[in-house]
mmCIF file with all atom_site columns, C-alpha atoms in Angstrom:
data_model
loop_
_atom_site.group_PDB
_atom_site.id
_atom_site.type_symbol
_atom_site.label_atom_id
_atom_site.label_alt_id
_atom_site.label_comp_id
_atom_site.label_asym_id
_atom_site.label_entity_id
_atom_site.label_seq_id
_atom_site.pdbx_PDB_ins_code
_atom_site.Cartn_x
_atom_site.Cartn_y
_atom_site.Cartn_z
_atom_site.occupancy
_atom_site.B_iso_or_equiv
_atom_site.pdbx_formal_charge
_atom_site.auth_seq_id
_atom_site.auth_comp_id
_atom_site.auth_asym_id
_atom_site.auth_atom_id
_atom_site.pdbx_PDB_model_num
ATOM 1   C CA . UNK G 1 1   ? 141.534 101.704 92.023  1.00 59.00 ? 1378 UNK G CA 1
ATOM 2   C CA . UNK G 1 2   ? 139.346 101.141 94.759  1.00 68.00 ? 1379 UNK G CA 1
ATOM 3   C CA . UNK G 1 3   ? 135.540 101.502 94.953  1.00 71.00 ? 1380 UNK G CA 1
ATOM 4   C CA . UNK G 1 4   ? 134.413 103.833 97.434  1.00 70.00 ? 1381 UNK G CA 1
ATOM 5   C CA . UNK G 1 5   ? 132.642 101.404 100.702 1.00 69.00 ? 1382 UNK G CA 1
ATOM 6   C CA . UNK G 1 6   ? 129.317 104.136 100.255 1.00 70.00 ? 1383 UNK G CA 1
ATOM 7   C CA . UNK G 1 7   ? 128.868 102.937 96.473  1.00 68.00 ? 1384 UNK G CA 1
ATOM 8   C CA . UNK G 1 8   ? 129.640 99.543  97.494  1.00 60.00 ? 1385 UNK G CA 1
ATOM 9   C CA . UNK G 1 9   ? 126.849 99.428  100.318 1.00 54.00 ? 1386 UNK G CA 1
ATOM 10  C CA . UNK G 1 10  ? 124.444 101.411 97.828  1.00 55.00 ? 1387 UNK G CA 1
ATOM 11  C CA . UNK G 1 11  ? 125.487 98.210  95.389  1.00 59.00 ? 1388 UNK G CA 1
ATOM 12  C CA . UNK G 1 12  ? 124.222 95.807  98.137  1.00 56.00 ? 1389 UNK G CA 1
ATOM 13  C CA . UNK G 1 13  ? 121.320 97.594  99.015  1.00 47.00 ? 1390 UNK G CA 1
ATOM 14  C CA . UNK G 1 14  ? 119.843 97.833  95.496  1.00 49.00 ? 1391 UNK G CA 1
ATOM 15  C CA . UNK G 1 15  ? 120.719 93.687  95.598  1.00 46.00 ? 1392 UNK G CA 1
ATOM 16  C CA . UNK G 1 16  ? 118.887 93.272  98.640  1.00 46.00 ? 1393 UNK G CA 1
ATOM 17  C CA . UNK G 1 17  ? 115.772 95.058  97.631  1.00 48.00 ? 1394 UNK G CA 1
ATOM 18  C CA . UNK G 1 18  ? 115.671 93.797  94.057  1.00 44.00 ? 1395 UNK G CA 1
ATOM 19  C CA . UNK G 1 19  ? 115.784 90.238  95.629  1.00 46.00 ? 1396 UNK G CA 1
ATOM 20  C CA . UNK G 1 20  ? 113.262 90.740  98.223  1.00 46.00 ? 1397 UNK G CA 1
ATOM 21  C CA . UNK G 1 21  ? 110.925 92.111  95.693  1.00 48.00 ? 1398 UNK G CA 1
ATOM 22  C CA . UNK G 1 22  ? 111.340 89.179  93.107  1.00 57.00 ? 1399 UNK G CA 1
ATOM 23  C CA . UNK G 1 23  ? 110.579 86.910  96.346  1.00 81.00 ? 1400 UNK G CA 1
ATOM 24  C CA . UNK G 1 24  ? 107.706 89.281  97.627  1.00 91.00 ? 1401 UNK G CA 1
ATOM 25  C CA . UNK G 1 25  ? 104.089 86.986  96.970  1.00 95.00 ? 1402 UNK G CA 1
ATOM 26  C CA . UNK G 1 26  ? 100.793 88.694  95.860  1.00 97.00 ? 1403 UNK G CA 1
ATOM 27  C CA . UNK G 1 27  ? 98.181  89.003  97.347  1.00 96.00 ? 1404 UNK G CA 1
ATOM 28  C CA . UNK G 1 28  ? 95.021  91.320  99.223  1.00 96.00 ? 1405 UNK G CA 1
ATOM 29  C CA . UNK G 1 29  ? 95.022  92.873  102.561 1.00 97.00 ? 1406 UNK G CA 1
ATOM 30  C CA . UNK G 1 30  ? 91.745  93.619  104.181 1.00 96.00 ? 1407 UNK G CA 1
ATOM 31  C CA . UNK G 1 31  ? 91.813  94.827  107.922 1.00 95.00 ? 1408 UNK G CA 1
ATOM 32  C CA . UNK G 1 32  ? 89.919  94.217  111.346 1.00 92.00 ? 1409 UNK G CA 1
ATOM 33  C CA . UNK G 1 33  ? 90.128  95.979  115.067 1.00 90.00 ? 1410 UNK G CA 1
ATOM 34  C CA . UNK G 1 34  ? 89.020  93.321  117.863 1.00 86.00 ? 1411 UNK G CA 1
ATOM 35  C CA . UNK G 1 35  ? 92.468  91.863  118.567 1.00 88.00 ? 1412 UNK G CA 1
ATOM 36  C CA . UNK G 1 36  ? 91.715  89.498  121.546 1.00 86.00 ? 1413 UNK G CA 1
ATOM 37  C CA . UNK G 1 37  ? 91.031  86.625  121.911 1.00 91.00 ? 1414 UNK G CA 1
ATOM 38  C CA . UNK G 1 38  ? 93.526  85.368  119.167 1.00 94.00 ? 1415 UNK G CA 1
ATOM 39  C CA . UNK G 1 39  ? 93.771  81.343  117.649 1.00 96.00 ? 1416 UNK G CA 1
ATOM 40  C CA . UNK G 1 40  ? 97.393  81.828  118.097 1.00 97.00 ? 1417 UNK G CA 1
ATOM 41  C CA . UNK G 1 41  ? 97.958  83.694  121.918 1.00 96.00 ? 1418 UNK G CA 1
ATOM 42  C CA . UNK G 1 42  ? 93.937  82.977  123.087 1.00 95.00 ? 1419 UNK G CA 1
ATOM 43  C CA . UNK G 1 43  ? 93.589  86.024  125.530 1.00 94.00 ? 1420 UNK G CA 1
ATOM 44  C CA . UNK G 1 44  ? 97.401  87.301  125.536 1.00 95.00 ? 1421 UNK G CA 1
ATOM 45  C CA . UNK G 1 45  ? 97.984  90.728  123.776 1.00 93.00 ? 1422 UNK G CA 1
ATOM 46  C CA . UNK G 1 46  ? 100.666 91.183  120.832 1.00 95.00 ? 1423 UNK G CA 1
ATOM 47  C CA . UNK G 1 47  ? 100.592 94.470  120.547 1.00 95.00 ? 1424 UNK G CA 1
ATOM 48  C CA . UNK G 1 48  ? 99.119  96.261  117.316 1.00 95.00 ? 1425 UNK G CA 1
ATOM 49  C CA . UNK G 1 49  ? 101.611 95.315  114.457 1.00 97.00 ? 1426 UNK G CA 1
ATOM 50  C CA . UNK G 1 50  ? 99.735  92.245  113.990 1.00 97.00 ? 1427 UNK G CA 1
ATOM 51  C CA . UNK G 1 51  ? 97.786  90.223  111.215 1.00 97.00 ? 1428 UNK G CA 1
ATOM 52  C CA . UNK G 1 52  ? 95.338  87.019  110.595 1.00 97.00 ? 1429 UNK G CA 1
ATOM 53  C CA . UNK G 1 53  ? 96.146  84.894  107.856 1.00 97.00 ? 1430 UNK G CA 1
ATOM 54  C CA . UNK G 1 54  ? 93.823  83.489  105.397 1.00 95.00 ? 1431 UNK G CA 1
ATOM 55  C CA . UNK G 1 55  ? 92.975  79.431  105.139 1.00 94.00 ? 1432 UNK G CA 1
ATOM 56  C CA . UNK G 1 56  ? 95.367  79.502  102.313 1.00 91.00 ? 1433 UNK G CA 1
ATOM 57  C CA . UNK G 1 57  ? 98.350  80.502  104.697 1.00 95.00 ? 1434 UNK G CA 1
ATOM 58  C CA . UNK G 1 58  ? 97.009  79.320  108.015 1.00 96.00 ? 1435 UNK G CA 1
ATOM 59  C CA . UNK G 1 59  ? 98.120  75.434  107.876 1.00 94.00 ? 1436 UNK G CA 1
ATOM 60  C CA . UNK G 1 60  ? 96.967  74.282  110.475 1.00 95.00 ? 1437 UNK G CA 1
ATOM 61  C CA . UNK G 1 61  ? 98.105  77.135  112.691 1.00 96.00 ? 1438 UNK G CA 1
ATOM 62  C CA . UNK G 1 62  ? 102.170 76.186  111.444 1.00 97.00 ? 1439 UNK G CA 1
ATOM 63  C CA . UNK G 1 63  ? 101.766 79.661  110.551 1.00 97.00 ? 1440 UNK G CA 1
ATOM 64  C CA . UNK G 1 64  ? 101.590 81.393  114.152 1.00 98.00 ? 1441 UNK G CA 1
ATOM 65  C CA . UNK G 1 65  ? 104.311 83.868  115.201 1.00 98.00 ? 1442 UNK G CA 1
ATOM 66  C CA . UNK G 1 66  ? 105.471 84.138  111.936 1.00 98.00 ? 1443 UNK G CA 1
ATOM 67  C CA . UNK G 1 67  ? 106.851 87.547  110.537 1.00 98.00 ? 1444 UNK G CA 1
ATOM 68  C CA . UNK G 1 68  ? 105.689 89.321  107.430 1.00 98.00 ? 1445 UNK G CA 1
ATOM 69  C CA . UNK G 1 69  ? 107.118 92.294  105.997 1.00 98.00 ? 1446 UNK G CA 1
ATOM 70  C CA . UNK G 1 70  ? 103.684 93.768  103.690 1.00 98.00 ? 1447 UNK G CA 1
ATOM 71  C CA . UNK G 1 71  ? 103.837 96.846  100.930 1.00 98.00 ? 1448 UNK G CA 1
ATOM 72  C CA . UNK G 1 72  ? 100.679 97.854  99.712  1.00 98.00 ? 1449 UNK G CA 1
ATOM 73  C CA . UNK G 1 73  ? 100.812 97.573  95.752  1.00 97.00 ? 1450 UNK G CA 1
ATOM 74  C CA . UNK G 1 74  ? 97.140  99.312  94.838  1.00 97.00 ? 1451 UNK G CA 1
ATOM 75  C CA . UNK G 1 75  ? 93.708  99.323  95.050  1.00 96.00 ? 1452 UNK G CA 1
ATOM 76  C CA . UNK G 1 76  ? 91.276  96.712  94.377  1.00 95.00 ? 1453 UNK G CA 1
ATOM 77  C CA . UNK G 1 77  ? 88.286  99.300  94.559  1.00 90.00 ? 1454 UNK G CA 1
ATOM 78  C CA . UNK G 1 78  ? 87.857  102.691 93.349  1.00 89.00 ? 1455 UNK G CA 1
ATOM 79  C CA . UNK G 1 79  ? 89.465  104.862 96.081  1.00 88.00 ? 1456 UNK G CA 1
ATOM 80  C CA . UNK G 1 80  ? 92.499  106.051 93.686  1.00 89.00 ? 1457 UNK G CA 1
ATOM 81  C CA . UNK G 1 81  ? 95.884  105.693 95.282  1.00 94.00 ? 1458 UNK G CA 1
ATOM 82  C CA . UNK G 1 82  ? 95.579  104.092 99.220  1.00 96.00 ? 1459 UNK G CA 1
ATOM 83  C CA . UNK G 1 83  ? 99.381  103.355 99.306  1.00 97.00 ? 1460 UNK G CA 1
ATOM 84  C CA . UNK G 1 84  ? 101.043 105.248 101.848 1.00 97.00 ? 1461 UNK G CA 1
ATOM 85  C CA . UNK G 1 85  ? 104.530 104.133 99.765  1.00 97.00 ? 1462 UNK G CA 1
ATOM 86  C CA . UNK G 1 86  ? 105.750 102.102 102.913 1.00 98.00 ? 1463 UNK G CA 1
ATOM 87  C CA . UNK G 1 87  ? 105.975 98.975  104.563 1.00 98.00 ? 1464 UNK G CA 1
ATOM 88  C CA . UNK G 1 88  ? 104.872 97.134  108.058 1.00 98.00 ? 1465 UNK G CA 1
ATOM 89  C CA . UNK G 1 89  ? 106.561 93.796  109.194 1.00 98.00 ? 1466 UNK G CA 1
ATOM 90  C CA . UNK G 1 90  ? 103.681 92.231  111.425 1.00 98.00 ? 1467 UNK G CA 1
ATOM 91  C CA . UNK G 1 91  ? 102.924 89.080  112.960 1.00 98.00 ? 1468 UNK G CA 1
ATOM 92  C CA . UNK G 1 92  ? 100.926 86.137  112.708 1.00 98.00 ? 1469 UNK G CA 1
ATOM 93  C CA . UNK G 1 93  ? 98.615  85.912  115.797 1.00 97.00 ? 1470 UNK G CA 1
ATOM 94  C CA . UNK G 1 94  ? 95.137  84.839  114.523 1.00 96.00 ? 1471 UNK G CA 1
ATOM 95  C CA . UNK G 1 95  ? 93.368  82.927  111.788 1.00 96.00 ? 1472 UNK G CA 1
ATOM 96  C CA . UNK G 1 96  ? 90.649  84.797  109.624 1.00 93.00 ? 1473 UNK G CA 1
ATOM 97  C CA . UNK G 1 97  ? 88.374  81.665  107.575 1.00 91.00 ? 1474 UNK G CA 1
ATOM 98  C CA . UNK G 1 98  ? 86.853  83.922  105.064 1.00 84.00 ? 1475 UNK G CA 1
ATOM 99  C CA . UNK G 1 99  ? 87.913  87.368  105.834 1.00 84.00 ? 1476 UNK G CA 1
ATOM 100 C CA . UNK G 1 100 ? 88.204  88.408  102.201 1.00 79.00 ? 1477 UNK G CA 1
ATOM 101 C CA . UNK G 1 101 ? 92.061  88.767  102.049 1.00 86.00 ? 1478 UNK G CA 1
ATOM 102 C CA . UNK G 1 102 ? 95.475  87.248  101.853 1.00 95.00 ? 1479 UNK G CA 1
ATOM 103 C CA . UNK G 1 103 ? 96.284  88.656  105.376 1.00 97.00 ? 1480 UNK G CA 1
ATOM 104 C CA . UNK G 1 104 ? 93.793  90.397  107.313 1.00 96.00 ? 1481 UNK G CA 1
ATOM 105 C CA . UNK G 1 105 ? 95.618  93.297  108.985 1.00 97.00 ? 1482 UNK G CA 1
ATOM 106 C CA . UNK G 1 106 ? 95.254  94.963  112.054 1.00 97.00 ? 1483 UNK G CA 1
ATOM 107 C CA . UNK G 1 107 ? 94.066  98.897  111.558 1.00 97.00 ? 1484 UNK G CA 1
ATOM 108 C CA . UNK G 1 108 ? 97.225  100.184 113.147 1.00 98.00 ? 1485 UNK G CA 1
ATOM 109 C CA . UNK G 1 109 ? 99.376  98.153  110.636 1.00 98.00 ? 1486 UNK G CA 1
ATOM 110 C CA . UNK G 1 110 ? 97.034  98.539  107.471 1.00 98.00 ? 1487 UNK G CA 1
ATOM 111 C CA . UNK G 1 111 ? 97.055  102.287 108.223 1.00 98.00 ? 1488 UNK G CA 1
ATOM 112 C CA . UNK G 1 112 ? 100.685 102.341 108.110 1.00 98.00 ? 1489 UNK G CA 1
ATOM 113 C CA . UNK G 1 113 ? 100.635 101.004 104.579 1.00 98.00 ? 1490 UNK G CA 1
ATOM 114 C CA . UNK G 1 114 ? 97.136  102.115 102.733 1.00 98.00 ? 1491 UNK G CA 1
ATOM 115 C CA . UNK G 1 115 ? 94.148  104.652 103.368 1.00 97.00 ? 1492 UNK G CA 1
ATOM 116 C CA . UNK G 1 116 ? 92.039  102.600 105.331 1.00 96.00 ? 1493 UNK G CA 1
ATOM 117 C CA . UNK G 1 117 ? 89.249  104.020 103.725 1.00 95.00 ? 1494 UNK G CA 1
ATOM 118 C CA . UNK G 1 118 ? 89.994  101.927 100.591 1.00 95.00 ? 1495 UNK G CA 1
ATOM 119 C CA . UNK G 1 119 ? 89.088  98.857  102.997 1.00 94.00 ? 1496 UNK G CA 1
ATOM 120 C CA . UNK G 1 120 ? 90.844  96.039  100.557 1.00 95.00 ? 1497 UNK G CA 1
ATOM 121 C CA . UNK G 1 121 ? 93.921  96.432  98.709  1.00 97.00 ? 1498 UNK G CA 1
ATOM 122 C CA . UNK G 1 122 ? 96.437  94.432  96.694  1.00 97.00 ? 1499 UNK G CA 1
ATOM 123 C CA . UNK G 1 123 ? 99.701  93.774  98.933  1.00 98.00 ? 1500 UNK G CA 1
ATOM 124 C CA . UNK G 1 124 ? 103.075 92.278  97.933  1.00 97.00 ? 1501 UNK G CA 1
ATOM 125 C CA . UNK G 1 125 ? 104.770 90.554  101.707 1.00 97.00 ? 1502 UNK G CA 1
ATOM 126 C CA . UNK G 1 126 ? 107.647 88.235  102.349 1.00 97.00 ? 1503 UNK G CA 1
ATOM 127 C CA . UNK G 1 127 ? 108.286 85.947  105.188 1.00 94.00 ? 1504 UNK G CA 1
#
């Protein structure tokens, strides 16, 4: 008996997922709204799906141009419930020396994910 190729791609699915969330890295998202001039792209644009990263990611700048896919996870202050229940890929186009978070979003992309009146939150992303 065969299994039907609709179960079979809801098998890989769940798979896919499940992995990607045992991979997924904690972590805090703050976000900012002056996008230019950039470490990475000095005066060149990237659009508005975009993100610094922290010292602890930055390396040197190794880190530029990279792609993150971020889920918001929870609060870190008392506004009850920011998550939006969905994710943003972004990219890696500045560096943020003590800007508080793991990945310092920009408002377009940290809207996408969380209330942006909750300012911080806790984030799960993947490379």
């Amino acid at each position: 008996m065969a299994i039907p190729k609709n179960i079979i791609l809801v098998i890989i699915g769940f798979v896919v997922t499940l992995f990607s969330i045992v991979l997924a890295t904690p972590g805090t998202a703050t976000f900012y709204t002056n996008y230019v001039p950039s470490a990475c792209y000095g005066n060149k644009a990237q659009g508005t799906r975009i993100a610094a990263a922290s010292d602890s990611l930055w390396g040197g700048g190794k880190i530029c141009g990279k792609t993150f896919n971020v889920t918001c996870t929870g609060p870190t202050n008392p506004v009850p419930h920011p998550c939006t229940g969905k994710s943003i890929v972004v990219k890696i186009v500045d560096h943020c020396p003590g800007c508080g978070g793991t990945l310092d979003l920009s408002k377009e992309a940290f809207s996408t994910i969380a209330n942006p009146v909750a300012g911080v939150i806790k984030i799960n992303y993947v490379q």
